[in-house]
mmCIF file with all atom_site columns, N, CA and C in Angstrom:
data_model
loop_
_atom_site.group_PDB
_atom_site.id
_atom_site.type_symbol
_atom_site.label_atom_id
_atom_site.label_alt_id
_atom_site.label_comp_id
_atom_site.label_asym_id
_atom_site.label_entity_id
_atom_site.label_seq_id
_atom_site.pdbx_PDB_ins_code
_atom_site.Cartn_x
_atom_site.Cartn_y
_atom_site.Cartn_z
_atom_site.occupancy
_atom_site.B_iso_or_equiv
_atom_site.pdbx_formal_charge
_atom_site.auth_seq_id
_atom_site.auth_comp_id
_atom_site.auth_asym_id
_atom_site.auth_atom_id
_atom_site.pdbx_PDB_model_num
ATOM 1   N N  . MET A 1 1  ? 0.851   -1.171  0.000   1.00 0.00 ? 879 MET A N  1
ATOM 2   C CA . MET A 1 1  ? 0.000   0.000   0.000   1.00 0.00 ? 879 MET A CA 1
ATOM 3   C C  . MET A 1 1  ? 0.893   1.229   0.000   1.00 0.00 ? 879 MET A C  1
ATOM 4   N N  . THR A 1 2  ? 0.555   2.164   -0.844  1.00 0.00 ? 880 THR A N  1
ATOM 5   C CA . THR A 1 2  ? 1.294   3.416   -0.934  1.00 0.00 ? 880 THR A CA 1
ATOM 6   C C  . THR A 1 2  ? 0.350   4.564   -0.633  1.00 0.00 ? 880 THR A C  1
ATOM 7   N N  . VAL A 1 3  ? 0.793   5.490   0.180   1.00 0.00 ? 881 VAL A N  1
ATOM 8   C CA . VAL A 1 3  ? 0.000   6.669   0.501   1.00 0.00 ? 881 VAL A CA 1
ATOM 9   C C  . VAL A 1 3  ? 0.692   7.876   -0.111  1.00 0.00 ? 881 VAL A C  1
ATOM 10  N N  . ILE A 1 4  ? -0.070  8.657   -0.862  1.00 0.00 ? 882 ILE A N  1
ATOM 11  C CA . ILE A 1 4  ? 0.457   9.874   -1.472  1.00 0.00 ? 882 ILE A CA 1
ATOM 12  C C  . ILE A 1 4  ? -0.351  11.038  -0.940  1.00 0.00 ? 882 ILE A C  1
ATOM 13  N N  . THR A 1 5  ? 0.330   11.996  -0.362  1.00 0.00 ? 883 THR A N  1
ATOM 14  C CA . THR A 1 5  ? -0.352  13.177  0.167   1.00 0.00 ? 883 THR A CA 1
ATOM 15  C C  . THR A 1 5  ? 0.252   14.424  -0.460  1.00 0.00 ? 883 THR A C  1
ATOM 16  N N  . GLY A 1 6  ? -0.484  15.491  -0.398  1.00 0.00 ? 884 GLY A N  1
ATOM 17  C CA . GLY A 1 6  ? 0.011   16.761  -0.922  1.00 0.00 ? 884 GLY A CA 1
ATOM 18  C C  . GLY A 1 6  ? -1.116  17.748  -1.094  1.00 0.00 ? 884 GLY A C  1
ATOM 19  N N  . ARG A 1 7  ? -0.732  18.950  -1.422  1.00 0.00 ? 885 ARG A N  1
ATOM 20  C CA . ARG A 1 7  ? -1.726  20.002  -1.642  1.00 0.00 ? 885 ARG A CA 1
ATOM 21  C C  . ARG A 1 7  ? -2.621  19.635  -2.821  1.00 0.00 ? 885 ARG A C  1
ATOM 22  N N  . ARG A 1 8  ? -3.696  20.352  -2.935  1.00 0.00 ? 886 ARG A N  1
ATOM 23  C CA . ARG A 1 8  ? -4.621  20.151  -4.047  1.00 0.00 ? 886 ARG A CA 1
ATOM 24  C C  . ARG A 1 8  ? -3.983  20.604  -5.352  1.00 0.00 ? 886 ARG A C  1
ATOM 25  N N  . ARG A 1 9  ? -4.364  19.912  -6.437  1.00 0.00 ? 887 ARG A N  1
ATOM 26  C CA . ARG A 1 9  ? -4.049  20.333  -7.804  1.00 0.00 ? 887 ARG A CA 1
ATOM 27  C C  . ARG A 1 9  ? -2.553  20.349  -8.135  1.00 0.00 ? 887 ARG A C  1
ATOM 28  N N  . ILE A 1 10 ? -1.784  19.407  -7.558  1.00 0.00 ? 888 ILE A N  1
ATOM 29  C CA . ILE A 1 10 ? -0.361  19.373  -7.898  1.00 0.00 ? 888 ILE A CA 1
ATOM 30  C C  . ILE A 1 10 ? 0.017   18.125  -8.702  1.00 0.00 ? 888 ILE A C  1
ATOM 31  N N  . GLY A 1 11 ? -0.960  17.253  -9.008  1.00 0.00 ? 889 GLY A N  1
ATOM 32  C CA . GLY A 1 11 ? -0.698  16.125  -9.881  1.00 0.00 ? 889 GLY A CA 1
ATOM 33  C C  . GLY A 1 11 ? -0.557  14.772  -9.209  1.00 0.00 ? 889 GLY A C  1
ATOM 34  N N  . LYS A 1 12 ? -1.122  14.608  -8.023  1.00 0.00 ? 890 LYS A N  1
ATOM 35  C CA . LYS A 1 12 ? -1.012  13.322  -7.320  1.00 0.00 ? 890 LYS A CA 1
ATOM 36  C C  . LYS A 1 12 ? -1.683  12.201  -8.113  1.00 0.00 ? 890 LYS A C  1
ATOM 37  N N  . THR A 1 13 ? -2.891  12.437  -8.593  1.00 0.00 ? 891 THR A N  1
ATOM 38  C CA . THR A 1 13 ? -3.611  11.411  -9.348  1.00 0.00 ? 891 THR A CA 1
ATOM 39  C C  . THR A 1 13 ? -2.883  11.083  -10.641 1.00 0.00 ? 891 THR A C  1
ATOM 40  N N  . LYS A 1 14 ? -2.445  12.088  -11.350 1.00 0.00 ? 892 LYS A N  1
ATOM 41  C CA . LYS A 1 14 ? -1.721  11.866  -12.602 1.00 0.00 ? 892 LYS A CA 1
ATOM 42  C C  . LYS A 1 14 ? -0.451  11.057  -12.354 1.00 0.00 ? 892 LYS A C  1
ATOM 43  N N  . LEU A 1 15 ? 0.249   11.327  -11.266 1.00 0.00 ? 893 LEU A N  1
ATOM 44  C CA . LEU A 1 15 ? 1.447   10.584  -10.903 1.00 0.00 ? 893 LEU A CA 1
ATOM 45  C C  . LEU A 1 15 ? 1.125   9.100   -10.710 1.00 0.00 ? 893 LEU A C  1
ATOM 46  N N  . VAL A 1 16 ? 0.079   8.814   -9.985  1.00 0.00 ? 894 VAL A N  1
ATOM 47  C CA . VAL A 1 16 ? -0.317  7.430   -9.736  1.00 0.00 ? 894 VAL A CA 1
ATOM 48  C C  . VAL A 1 16 ? -0.708  6.741   -11.043 1.00 0.00 ? 894 VAL A C  1
ATOM 49  N N  . LEU A 1 17 ? -1.540  7.387   -11.842 1.00 0.00 ? 895 LEU A N  1
ATOM 50  C CA . LEU A 1 17 ? -1.995  6.776   -13.086 1.00 0.00 ? 895 LEU A CA 1
ATOM 51  C C  . LEU A 1 17 ? -0.839  6.560   -14.060 1.00 0.00 ? 895 LEU A C  1
ATOM 52  N N  . ARG A 1 18 ? 0.091   7.482   -14.116 1.00 0.00 ? 896 ARG A N  1
ATOM 53  C CA . ARG A 1 18 ? 1.267   7.324   -14.985 1.00 0.00 ? 896 ARG A CA 1
ATOM 54  C C  . ARG A 1 18 ? 2.135   6.158   -14.545 1.00 0.00 ? 896 ARG A C  1
ATOM 55  N N  . SER A 1 19 ? 2.279   5.965   -13.229 1.00 0.00 ? 897 SER A N  1
ATOM 56  C CA . SER A 1 19 ? 3.128   4.888   -12.731 1.00 0.00 ? 897 SER A CA 1
ATOM 57  C C  . SER A 1 19 ? 2.535   3.512   -13.023 1.00 0.00 ? 897 SER A C  1
ATOM 58  N N  . CYS A 1 20 ? 1.249   3.470   -13.356 1.00 0.00 ? 898 CYS A N  1
ATOM 59  C CA . CYS A 1 20 ? 0.555   2.196   -13.602 1.00 0.00 ? 898 CYS A CA 1
ATOM 60  C C  . CYS A 1 20 ? 0.220   1.990   -15.071 1.00 0.00 ? 898 CYS A C  1
ATOM 61  N N  . GLU A 1 21 ? 0.794   2.783   -15.969 1.00 0.00 ? 899 GLU A N  1
ATOM 62  C CA . GLU A 1 21 ? 0.365   2.805   -17.361 1.00 0.00 ? 899 GLU A CA 1
ATOM 63  C C  . GLU A 1 21 ? 0.338   1.451   -18.057 1.00 0.00 ? 899 GLU A C  1
ATOM 64  N N  . ASN A 1 22 ? 1.317   0.632   -17.903 1.00 0.00 ? 900 ASN A N  1
ATOM 65  C CA . ASN A 1 22 ? 1.373   -0.618  -18.655 1.00 0.00 ? 900 ASN A CA 1
ATOM 66  C C  . ASN A 1 22 ? 1.078   -1.843  -17.805 1.00 0.00 ? 900 ASN A C  1
ATOM 67  N N  . THR A 1 23 ? 0.269   -1.660  -16.775 1.00 0.00 ? 901 THR A N  1
ATOM 68  C CA . THR A 1 23 ? -0.122  -2.769  -15.919 1.00 0.00 ? 901 THR A CA 1
ATOM 69  C C  . THR A 1 23 ? -1.638  -2.748  -15.735 1.00 0.00 ? 901 THR A C  1
ATOM 70  N N  . PRO A 1 24 ? -2.249  -3.900  -15.500 1.00 0.00 ? 902 PRO A N  1
ATOM 71  C CA . PRO A 1 24 ? -3.695  -3.922  -15.254 1.00 0.00 ? 902 PRO A CA 1
ATOM 72  C C  . PRO A 1 24 ? -4.004  -3.130  -13.979 1.00 0.00 ? 902 PRO A C  1
ATOM 73  N N  . THR A 1 25 ? -4.772  -2.068  -14.136 1.00 0.00 ? 903 THR A N  1
ATOM 74  C CA . THR A 1 25 ? -5.036  -1.157  -13.023 1.00 0.00 ? 903 THR A CA 1
ATOM 75  C C  . THR A 1 25 ? -6.513  -0.803  -12.966 1.00 0.00 ? 903 THR A C  1
ATOM 76  N N  . VAL A 1 26 ? -7.043  -0.746  -11.767 1.00 0.00 ? 904 VAL A N  1
ATOM 77  C CA . VAL A 1 26 ? -8.394  -0.246  -11.543 1.00 0.00 ? 904 VAL A CA 1
ATOM 78  C C  . VAL A 1 26 ? -8.266  0.974   -10.652 1.00 0.00 ? 904 VAL A C  1
ATOM 79  N N  . TYR A 1 27 ? -8.730  2.115   -11.145 1.00 0.00 ? 905 TYR A N  1
ATOM 80  C CA . TYR A 1 27 ? -8.709  3.356   -10.376 1.00 0.00 ? 905 TYR A CA 1
ATOM 81  C C  . TYR A 1 27 ? -10.142 3.665   -9.983  1.00 0.00 ? 905 TYR A C  1
ATOM 82  N N  . LEU A 1 28 ? -10.408 3.730   -8.694  1.00 0.00 ? 906 LEU A N  1
ATOM 83  C CA . LEU A 1 28 ? -11.755 3.977   -8.191  1.00 0.00 ? 906 LEU A CA 1
ATOM 84  C C  . LEU A 1 28 ? -11.788 5.340   -7.508  1.00 0.00 ? 906 LEU A C  1
ATOM 85  N N  . PHE A 1 29 ? -12.485 6.284   -8.132  1.00 0.00 ? 907 PHE A N  1
ATOM 86  C CA . PHE A 1 29 ? -12.634 7.611   -7.557  1.00 0.00 ? 907 PHE A CA 1
ATOM 87  C C  . PHE A 1 29 ? -13.914 7.637   -6.730  1.00 0.00 ? 907 PHE A C  1
ATOM 88  N N  . VAL A 1 30 ? -13.801 7.982   -5.466  1.00 0.00 ? 908 VAL A N  1
ATOM 89  C CA . VAL A 1 30 ? -14.958 8.000   -4.572  1.00 0.00 ? 908 VAL A CA 1
ATOM 90  C C  . VAL A 1 30 ? -15.577 9.384   -4.593  1.00 0.00 ? 908 VAL A C  1
ATOM 91  N N  . SER A 1 31 ? -16.777 9.463   -5.179  1.00 0.00 ? 909 SER A N  1
ATOM 92  C CA . SER A 1 31 ? -17.506 10.724  -5.219  1.00 0.00 ? 909 SER A CA 1
ATOM 93  C C  . SER A 1 31 ? -18.544 10.738  -4.098  1.00 0.00 ? 909 SER A C  1
ATOM 94  N N  . ARG A 1 32 ? -19.330 11.760  -4.056  1.00 0.00 ? 910 ARG A N  1
ATOM 95  C CA . ARG A 1 32 ? -20.333 11.899  -2.991  1.00 0.00 ? 910 ARG A CA 1
ATOM 96  C C  . ARG A 1 32 ? -21.665 11.255  -3.396  1.00 0.00 ? 910 ARG A C  1
ATOM 97  N N  . ASN A 1 33 ? -21.605 9.998   -3.775  1.00 0.00 ? 911 ASN A N  1
ATOM 98  C CA . ASN A 1 33 ? -22.810 9.238   -4.101  1.00 0.00 ? 911 ASN A CA 1
ATOM 99  C C  . ASN A 1 33 ? -23.037 8.192   -3.025  1.00 0.00 ? 911 ASN A C  1
ATOM 100 N N  . ASN A 1 34 ? -24.214 7.581   -3.060  1.00 0.00 ? 912 ASN A N  1
ATOM 101 C CA . ASN A 1 34 ? -24.484 6.531   -2.079  1.00 0.00 ? 912 ASN A CA 1
ATOM 102 C C  . ASN A 1 34 ? -23.756 5.241   -2.473  1.00 0.00 ? 912 ASN A C  1
ATOM 103 N N  . GLU A 1 35 ? -23.706 4.297   -1.568  1.00 0.00 ? 913 GLU A N  1
ATOM 104 C CA . GLU A 1 35 ? -22.937 3.072   -1.758  1.00 0.00 ? 913 GLU A CA 1
ATOM 105 C C  . GLU A 1 35 ? -23.395 2.282   -2.982  1.00 0.00 ? 913 GLU A C  1
ATOM 106 N N  . THR A 1 36 ? -24.689 2.187   -3.193  1.00 0.00 ? 914 THR A N  1
ATOM 107 C CA . THR A 1 36 ? -25.215 1.427   -4.328  1.00 0.00 ? 914 THR A CA 1
ATOM 108 C C  . THR A 1 36 ? -24.766 2.032   -5.652  1.00 0.00 ? 914 THR A C  1
ATOM 109 N N  . THR A 1 37 ? -24.852 3.340   -5.769  1.00 0.00 ? 915 THR A N  1
ATOM 110 C CA . THR A 1 37 ? -24.435 4.026   -6.995  1.00 0.00 ? 915 THR A CA 1
ATOM 111 C C  . THR A 1 37 ? -22.937 3.871   -7.223  1.00 0.00 ? 915 THR A C  1
ATOM 112 N N  . LEU A 1 38 ? -22.154 4.037   -6.171  1.00 0.00 ? 916 LEU A N  1
ATOM 113 C CA . LEU A 1 38 ? -20.704 3.868   -6.297  1.00 0.00 ? 916 LEU A CA 1
ATOM 114 C C  . LEU A 1 38 ? -20.358 2.438   -6.714  1.00 0.00 ? 916 LEU A C  1
ATOM 115 N N  . CYS A 1 39 ? -21.041 1.450   -6.150  1.00 0.00 ? 917 CYS A N  1
ATOM 116 C CA . CYS A 1 39 ? -20.758 0.054   -6.495  1.00 0.00 ? 917 CYS A CA 1
ATOM 117 C C  . CYS A 1 39 ? -21.052 -0.220  -7.965  1.00 0.00 ? 917 CYS A C  1
ATOM 118 N N  . LYS A 1 40 ? -22.117 0.368   -8.496  1.00 0.00 ? 918 LYS A N  1
ATOM 119 C CA . LYS A 1 40 ? -22.410 0.200   -9.925  1.00 0.00 ? 918 LYS A CA 1
ATOM 120 C C  . LYS A 1 40 ? -21.310 0.832   -10.764 1.00 0.00 ? 918 LYS A C  1
ATOM 121 N N  . GLN A 1 41 ? -20.891 2.053   -10.408 1.00 0.00 ? 919 GLN A N  1
ATOM 122 C CA . GLN A 1 41 ? -19.826 2.724   -11.151 1.00 0.00 ? 919 GLN A CA 1
ATOM 123 C C  . GLN A 1 41 ? -18.523 1.939   -11.054 1.00 0.00 ? 919 GLN A C  1
ATOM 124 N N  . PHE A 1 42 ? -18.200 1.468   -9.865  1.00 0.00 ? 920 PHE A N  1
ATOM 125 C CA . PHE A 1 42 ? -16.957 0.728   -9.661  1.00 0.00 ? 920 PHE A CA 1
ATOM 126 C C  . PHE A 1 42 ? -16.988 -0.609  -10.402 1.00 0.00 ? 920 PHE A C  1
ATOM 127 N N  . SER A 1 43 ? -18.145 -1.282  -10.411 1.00 0.00 ? 921 SER A N  1
ATOM 128 C CA . SER A 1 43 ? -18.270 -2.545  -11.145 1.00 0.00 ? 921 SER A CA 1
ATOM 129 C C  . SER A 1 43 ? -18.009 -2.322  -12.631 1.00 0.00 ? 921 SER A C  1
ATOM 130 N N  . ASP A 1 44 ? -18.581 -1.254  -13.175 1.00 0.00 ? 922 ASP A N  1
ATOM 131 C CA . ASP A 1 44 ? -18.348 -0.913  -14.582 1.00 0.00 ? 922 ASP A CA 1
ATOM 132 C C  . ASP A 1 44 ? -16.876 -0.629  -14.841 1.00 0.00 ? 922 ASP A C  1
ATOM 133 N N  . SER A 1 45 ? -16.240 0.059   -13.915 1.00 0.00 ? 923 SER A N  1
ATOM 134 C CA . SER A 1 45 ? -14.826 0.378   -14.047 1.00 0.00 ? 923 SER A CA 1
ATOM 135 C C  . SER A 1 45 ? -13.963 -0.879  -14.043 1.00 0.00 ? 923 SER A C  1
ATOM 136 N N  . VAL A 1 46 ? -14.278 -1.813  -13.171 1.00 0.00 ? 924 VAL A N  1
ATOM 137 C CA . VAL A 1 46 ? -13.527 -3.074  -13.105 1.00 0.00 ? 924 VAL A CA 1
ATOM 138 C C  . VAL A 1 46 ? -13.718 -3.847  -14.403 1.00 0.00 ? 924 VAL A C  1
ATOM 139 N N  . ARG A 1 47 ? -14.952 -3.907  -14.902 1.00 0.00 ? 925 ARG A N  1
ATOM 140 C CA . ARG A 1 47 ? -15.223 -4.612  -16.164 1.00 0.00 ? 925 ARG A CA 1
ATOM 141 C C  . ARG A 1 47 ? -14.392 -4.033  -17.300 1.00 0.00 ? 925 ARG A C  1
ATOM 142 N N  . GLN A 1 48 ? -14.384 -2.702  -17.413 1.00 0.00 ? 926 GLN A N  1
ATOM 143 C CA . GLN A 1 48 ? -13.669 -2.045  -18.508 1.00 0.00 ? 926 GLN A CA 1
ATOM 144 C C  . GLN A 1 48 ? -12.159 -2.140  -18.344 1.00 0.00 ? 926 GLN A C  1
ATOM 145 N N  . SER A 1 49 ? -11.657 -1.891  -17.153 1.00 0.00 ? 927 SER A N  1
ATOM 146 C CA . SER A 1 49 ? -10.216 -1.845  -16.925 1.00 0.00 ? 927 SER A CA 1
ATOM 147 C C  . SER A 1 49 ? -9.550  -3.199  -17.047 1.00 0.00 ? 927 SER A C  1
ATOM 148 N N  . LEU A 1 50 ? -10.216 -4.232  -16.555 1.00 0.00 ? 928 LEU A N  1
ATOM 149 C CA . LEU A 1 50 ? -9.599  -5.559  -16.505 1.00 0.00 ? 928 LEU A CA 1
ATOM 150 C C  . LEU A 1 50 ? -10.211 -6.538  -17.493 1.00 0.00 ? 928 LEU A C  1
ATOM 151 N N  . ASN A 1 51 ? -11.268 -6.113  -18.190 1.00 0.00 ? 929 ASN A N  1
ATOM 152 C CA . ASN A 1 51 ? -11.988 -7.003  -19.093 1.00 0.00 ? 929 ASN A CA 1
ATOM 153 C C  . ASN A 1 51 ? -12.356 -8.293  -18.353 1.00 0.00 ? 929 ASN A C  1
ATOM 154 N N  . ALA A 1 52 ? -12.896 -8.116  -17.159 1.00 0.00 ? 930 ALA A N  1
ATOM 155 C CA . ALA A 1 52 ? -13.216 -9.243  -16.279 1.00 0.00 ? 930 ALA A CA 1
ATOM 156 C C  . ALA A 1 52 ? -14.712 -9.294  -16.010 1.00 0.00 ? 930 ALA A C  1
ATOM 157 N N  . TYR A 1 53 ? -15.166 -10.471 -15.648 1.00 0.00 ? 931 TYR A N  1
ATOM 158 C CA . TYR A 1 53 ? -16.571 -10.651 -15.308 1.00 0.00 ? 931 TYR A CA 1
ATOM 159 C C  . TYR A 1 53 ? -16.841 -10.136 -13.898 1.00 0.00 ? 931 TYR A C  1
ATOM 160 N N  . VAL A 1 54 ? -17.808 -9.250  -13.806 1.00 0.00 ? 932 VAL A N  1
ATOM 161 C CA . VAL A 1 54 ? -18.316 -8.783  -12.513 1.00 0.00 ? 932 VAL A CA 1
ATOM 162 C C  . VAL A 1 54 ? -19.835 -8.882  -12.618 1.00 0.00 ? 932 VAL A C  1
ATOM 163 N N  . PRO A 1 55 ? -20.480 -9.657  -11.750 1.00 0.00 ? 933 PRO A N  1
ATOM 164 C CA . PRO A 1 55 ? -21.923 -9.832  -11.874 1.00 0.00 ? 933 PRO A CA 1
ATOM 165 C C  . PRO A 1 55 ? -22.686 -8.530  -11.637 1.00 0.00 ? 933 PRO A C  1
ATOM 166 N N  . ASP A 1 56 ? -23.815 -8.408  -12.306 1.00 0.00 ? 934 ASP A N  1
ATOM 167 C CA . ASP A 1 56 ? -24.698 -7.266  -12.073 1.00 0.00 ? 934 ASP A CA 1
ATOM 168 C C  . ASP A 1 56 ? -25.336 -7.406  -10.706 1.00 0.00 ? 934 ASP A C  1
ATOM 169 N N  . GLY A 1 57 ? -25.789 -6.299  -10.152 1.00 0.00 ? 935 GLY A N  1
ATOM 170 C CA . GLY A 1 57 ? -26.530 -6.342  -8.900  1.00 0.00 ? 935 GLY A CA 1
ATOM 171 C C  . GLY A 1 57 ? -25.682 -6.220  -7.650  1.00 0.00 ? 935 GLY A C  1
ATOM 172 N N  . ILE A 1 58 ? -24.407 -5.901  -7.793  1.00 0.00 ? 936 ILE A N  1
ATOM 173 C CA . ILE A 1 58 ? -23.583 -5.686  -6.600  1.00 0.00 ? 936 ILE A CA 1
ATOM 174 C C  . ILE A 1 58 ? -23.975 -4.343  -5.995  1.00 0.00 ? 936 ILE A C  1
ATOM 175 N N  . THR A 1 59 ? -24.347 -4.356  -4.717  1.00 0.00 ? 937 THR A N  1
ATOM 176 C CA . THR A 1 59 ? -24.841 -3.131  -4.079  1.00 0.00 ? 937 THR A CA 1
ATOM 177 C C  . THR A 1 59 ? -24.069 -2.733  -2.831  1.00 0.00 ? 937 THR A C  1
ATOM 178 N N  . SER A 1 60 ? -23.047 -3.509  -2.469  1.00 0.00 ? 938 SER A N  1
ATOM 179 C CA . SER A 1 60 ? -22.277 -3.152  -1.278  1.00 0.00 ? 938 SER A CA 1
ATOM 180 C C  . SER A 1 60 ? -20.783 -3.265  -1.574  1.00 0.00 ? 938 SER A C  1
ATOM 181 N N  . PHE A 1 61 ? -20.002 -2.490  -0.829  1.00 0.00 ? 939 PHE A N  1
ATOM 182 C CA . PHE A 1 61 ? -18.556 -2.528  -0.993  1.00 0.00 ? 939 PHE A CA 1
ATOM 183 C C  . PHE A 1 61 ? -17.996 -3.907  -0.661  1.00 0.00 ? 939 PHE A C  1
ATOM 184 N N  . VAL A 1 62 ? -18.608 -4.586  0.298   1.00 0.00 ? 940 VAL A N  1
ATOM 185 C CA . VAL A 1 62 ? -18.149 -5.931  0.677   1.00 0.00 ? 940 VAL A CA 1
ATOM 186 C C  . VAL A 1 62 ? -18.248 -6.863  -0.527  1.00 0.00 ? 940 VAL A C  1
ATOM 187 N N  . GLN A 1 63 ? -19.391 -6.874  -1.186  1.00 0.00 ? 941 GLN A N  1
ATOM 188 C CA . GLN A 1 63 ? -19.585 -7.720  -2.362  1.00 0.00 ? 941 GLN A CA 1
ATOM 189 C C  . GLN A 1 63 ? -18.605 -7.352  -3.470  1.00 0.00 ? 941 GLN A C  1
ATOM 190 N N  . LEU A 1 64 ? -18.435 -6.060  -3.691  1.00 0.00 ? 942 LEU A N  1
ATOM 191 C CA . LEU A 1 64 ? -17.556 -5.592  -4.760  1.00 0.00 ? 942 LEU A CA 1
ATOM 192 C C  . LEU A 1 64 ? -16.112 -6.010  -4.511  1.00 0.00 ? 942 LEU A C  1
ATOM 193 N N  . PHE A 1 65 ? -15.613 -5.772  -3.310  1.00 0.00 ? 943 PHE A N  1
ATOM 194 C CA . PHE A 1 65 ? -14.220 -6.094  -3.031  1.00 0.00 ? 943 PHE A CA 1
ATOM 195 C C  . PHE A 1 65 ? -13.989 -7.602  -2.957  1.00 0.00 ? 943 PHE A C  1
ATOM 196 N N  . GLU A 1 66 ? -15.008 -8.376  -2.564  1.00 0.00 ? 944 GLU A N  1
ATOM 197 C CA . GLU A 1 66 ? -14.884 -9.834  -2.650  1.00 0.00 ? 944 GLU A CA 1
ATOM 198 C C  . GLU A 1 66 ? -14.686 -10.257 -4.103  1.00 0.00 ? 944 GLU A C  1
ATOM 199 N N  . GLN A 1 67 ? -15.442 -9.657  -5.009  1.00 0.00 ? 945 GLN A N  1
ATOM 200 C CA . GLN A 1 67 ? -15.329 -9.978  -6.428  1.00 0.00 ? 945 GLN A CA 1
ATOM 201 C C  . GLN A 1 67 ? -13.958 -9.557  -6.973  1.00 0.00 ? 945 GLN A C  1
ATOM 202 N N  . ILE A 1 68 ? -13.478 -8.388  -6.559  1.00 0.00 ? 946 ILE A N  1
ATOM 203 C CA . ILE A 1 68 ? -12.156 -7.933  -6.998  1.00 0.00 ? 946 ILE A CA 1
ATOM 204 C C  . ILE A 1 68 ? -11.073 -8.880  -6.488  1.00 0.00 ? 946 ILE A C  1
ATOM 205 N N  . MET A 1 69 ? -11.206 -9.385  -5.276  1.00 0.00 ? 947 MET A N  1
ATOM 206 C CA . MET A 1 69 ? -10.224 -10.328 -4.735  1.00 0.00 ? 947 MET A CA 1
ATOM 207 C C  . MET A 1 69 ? -10.232 -11.641 -5.514  1.00 0.00 ? 947 MET A C  1
ATOM 208 N N  . VAL A 1 70 ? -11.395 -12.089 -5.958  1.00 0.00 ? 948 VAL A N  1
ATOM 209 C CA . VAL A 1 70 ? -11.483 -13.291 -6.786  1.00 0.00 ? 948 VAL A CA 1
ATOM 210 C C  . VAL A 1 70 ? -10.740 -13.059 -8.104  1.00 0.00 ? 948 VAL A C  1
ATOM 211 N N  . ILE A 1 71 ? -10.970 -11.906 -8.712  1.00 0.00 ? 949 ILE A N  1
ATOM 212 C CA . ILE A 1 71 ? -10.277 -11.562 -9.953  1.00 0.00 ? 949 ILE A CA 1
ATOM 213 C C  . ILE A 1 71 ? -8.773  -11.482 -9.709  1.00 0.00 ? 949 ILE A C  1
ATOM 214 N N  . GLY A 1 72 ? -8.384  -10.913 -8.574  1.00 0.00 ? 950 GLY A N  1
ATOM 215 C CA . GLY A 1 72 ? -6.973  -10.765 -8.234  1.00 0.00 ? 950 GLY A CA 1
ATOM 216 C C  . GLY A 1 72 ? -6.254  -12.087 -8.020  1.00 0.00 ? 950 GLY A C  1
ATOM 217 N N  . LYS A 1 73 ? -6.976  -13.133 -7.659  1.00 0.00 ? 951 LYS A N  1
ATOM 218 C CA . LYS A 1 73 ? -6.355  -14.450 -7.497  1.00 0.00 ? 951 LYS A CA 1
ATOM 219 C C  . LYS A 1 73 ? -5.913  -15.021 -8.847  1.00 0.00 ? 951 LYS A C  1
ATOM 220 N N  . MET A 1 74 ? -6.628  -14.643 -9.902  1.00 0.00 ? 952 MET A N  1
ATOM 221 C CA . MET A 1 74 ? -6.324  -15.164 -11.232 1.00 0.00 ? 952 MET A CA 1
ATOM 222 C C  . MET A 1 74 ? -5.414  -14.247 -12.032 1.00 0.00 ? 952 MET A C  1
ATOM 223 N N  . ASN A 1 75 ? -5.428  -12.958 -11.722 1.00 0.00 ? 953 ASN A N  1
ATOM 224 C CA . ASN A 1 75 ? -4.658  -11.964 -12.483 1.00 0.00 ? 953 ASN A CA 1
ATOM 225 C C  . ASN A 1 75 ? -4.013  -10.982 -11.523 1.00 0.00 ? 953 ASN A C  1
ATOM 226 N N  . HIS A 1 76 ? -2.797  -10.611 -11.812 1.00 0.00 ? 954 HIS A N  1
ATOM 227 C CA . HIS A 1 76 ? -2.166  -9.550  -11.023 1.00 0.00 ? 954 HIS A CA 1
ATOM 228 C C  . HIS A 1 76 ? -2.794  -8.227  -11.426 1.00 0.00 ? 954 HIS A C  1
ATOM 229 N N  . LEU A 1 77 ? -3.081  -7.374  -10.454 1.00 0.00 ? 955 LEU A N  1
ATOM 230 C CA . LEU A 1 77 ? -3.668  -6.084  -10.763 1.00 0.00 ? 955 LEU A CA 1
ATOM 231 C C  . LEU A 1 77 ? -3.287  -5.078  -9.689  1.00 0.00 ? 955 LEU A C  1
ATOM 232 N N  . ILE A 1 78 ? -3.429  -3.823  -10.051 1.00 0.00 ? 956 ILE A N  1
ATOM 233 C CA . ILE A 1 78 ? -3.232  -2.729  -9.108  1.00 0.00 ? 956 ILE A CA 1
ATOM 234 C C  . ILE A 1 78 ? -4.603  -2.104  -8.873  1.00 0.00 ? 956 ILE A C  1
ATOM 235 N N  . LEU A 1 79 ? -4.943  -1.948  -7.623  1.00 0.00 ? 957 LEU A N  1
ATOM 236 C CA . LEU A 1 79 ? -6.237  -1.365  -7.249  1.00 0.00 ? 957 LEU A CA 1
ATOM 237 C C  . LEU A 1 79 ? -5.985  -0.081  -6.509  1.00 0.00 ? 957 LEU A C  1
#
């Protein structure tokens, strides 16, 4: 686990995304939505980023991260 801190608008996100350019990576941005909405967005992101199967109907972070861990057992990835 890596923690990156710093002032706003100095390129922390860009730094992280650049460091992961040629590796399977899932970037999950947490917005001010409810858990169900975030889980749908995150599921879509995992599907697109990793070209992996994620079942529809995931409504909790527990379910989502369990699915990501299953995918991670078969493929190396950065989350």
